[in-house]
Amino acid sequence: MADAGFKSGLEDVVALTSDICFIDGKEGRLVYRGYDAVDLAQHASFEEVVFLLWYGRLPNETELSALRRELAESSDPHSAVRDLIASLPVNTAPMDVLRTAVSLAGIYDPDGNAMDPEANHRKAVRLVAQIPTIVAYFEQSRHRREVLRPNPQLSLAGNFLYMLTGQNPSEQSVKALDTALILHADHELNASTFSARVTAGTLSDIYSAVTSAIGTLKGPLHGGANEQVMRMVDAIETLDNVRPWLDRAFAEKRKIMGFGHRVYKTDDPRAVVLRRISYEMGETAGTLTVYQLLEAIGAYVRERKQLHPNVDFYSGSVYRMMGIPADIFTPVFAISRIAGWTAHILEQYHNNRLIRPRAEYTGPTHLAYKPLAER
Ligand code: ACO
């Protein structure tokens, strides 16, 4: 059915050139603007990585302080967005809240539909600053708790945990979240970034492109997998049940969430770091039950299917130990990936050409029209 020019799912198709992110799928390396993401996760802050992705170089102290200030000043969404969040049914999926709230935020953005680079930069700052607030506001609002406004003294990671849980987070949690945000910040032409670039490629505005990206991230084959991994862990419950549960899933040809990757053919370097954090946070919490279940699942899936865990496999366990509810795991992914989305959208605007592939048509071509009465 496919000829040589057709690749199902666009596998290995190079759709554009980019200076932002490089994945070596054989070696298991992820590189942002020349820097190893694992190295950045160890030494940098998420805010530094946002700057790096946007500008192609690490900031100096003055530049980093200026970005932190801009983010802090922009972190509270327009009152219309806050009102929308407060009015939504409490059982709305948080990714749906985020998609809708970001779209609404675009309507009230002071730069409107302006497309000059300065306006787009300001909009990118607002998006990075407000997505965590939107997610935290909804969590507070659905539990009818007092909505805490952002605290400009805290880092983006610390502020999110503070607003989400209503408590001052531990240093370990803030560091772990900051590391997770760095590791999720960009990943070349993943599905959500591609959809953002397709939308930006029509010269539509940045909010429209990010709204497309959020809708794409939501699916369980992409960012939605982290939530499903923890649902699987909860369903398996005990070490004795790992093999029977997975055997059933294999027999039913179900995909095991948190495994496999289109590009990595070895360990996903992000999963390696998150695995260590999952262990460390479990030790601090005094329970390694979830970690041990993940290890047993990982070992058996590798043995039976030769599949490696991806970034979504350990992240949920880390987020749970910070007090983040399961349906907010994928929104946390968005809180990070907005850095990469905006970098890619700005790059797309800078050197734009409409993205418009072809389909290999497989239907008939010469049917004769039959009048309604004869059908
Ligand atoms: N569980 C069981 N089998 C799998 C899995 C899995 N998680 N992943 C791949 N396979 C098998 C497939 O069944 C297929 O086998 P077959 O050739 O015998 O039919 C083979 O490996 C190739 O899989 P594809 O689905 O064709 O690989 P593709 O590159 O299209 O998909 C994807 C990649 C979507 C990540 C896939 O591995 C998957 O569905 N994983 C589970 C969902 C997940 O964890 N998503 C998060 C990805 S990371 C991210 O987006 C942040």
XYZ file of C-alpha atoms in Angstrom, residues 102 127 192-193 195-201 204-216 341 345 349:
27
model
C -4.803 29.440 27.122
C 2.579 31.885 28.349
C 2.843 18.588 20.054
C 5.754 20.743 18.881
C 1.430 20.708 15.613
C 2.509 24.049 17.129
C 4.834 24.626 14.174
C 2.173 23.625 11.644
C -0.187 26.217 13.151
C 2.543 28.878 13.367
C 3.505 28.058 9.778
C -1.469 32.242 12.895
C -0.740 33.721 16.334
C 1.297 32.158 19.144
C -1.740 31.423 21.376
C -3.398 29.485 18.549
C -0.207 27.488 18.016
C 0.092 26.688 21.742
C -3.579 25.736 21.930
C -2.959 23.227 19.097
C 0.061 21.899 20.986
C -1.835 21.417 24.257
C -4.541 19.451 22.459
C -1.853 17.241 20.923
C 6.861 25.136 22.019
C 7.091 28.846 17.201
C 8.098 32.711 12.369
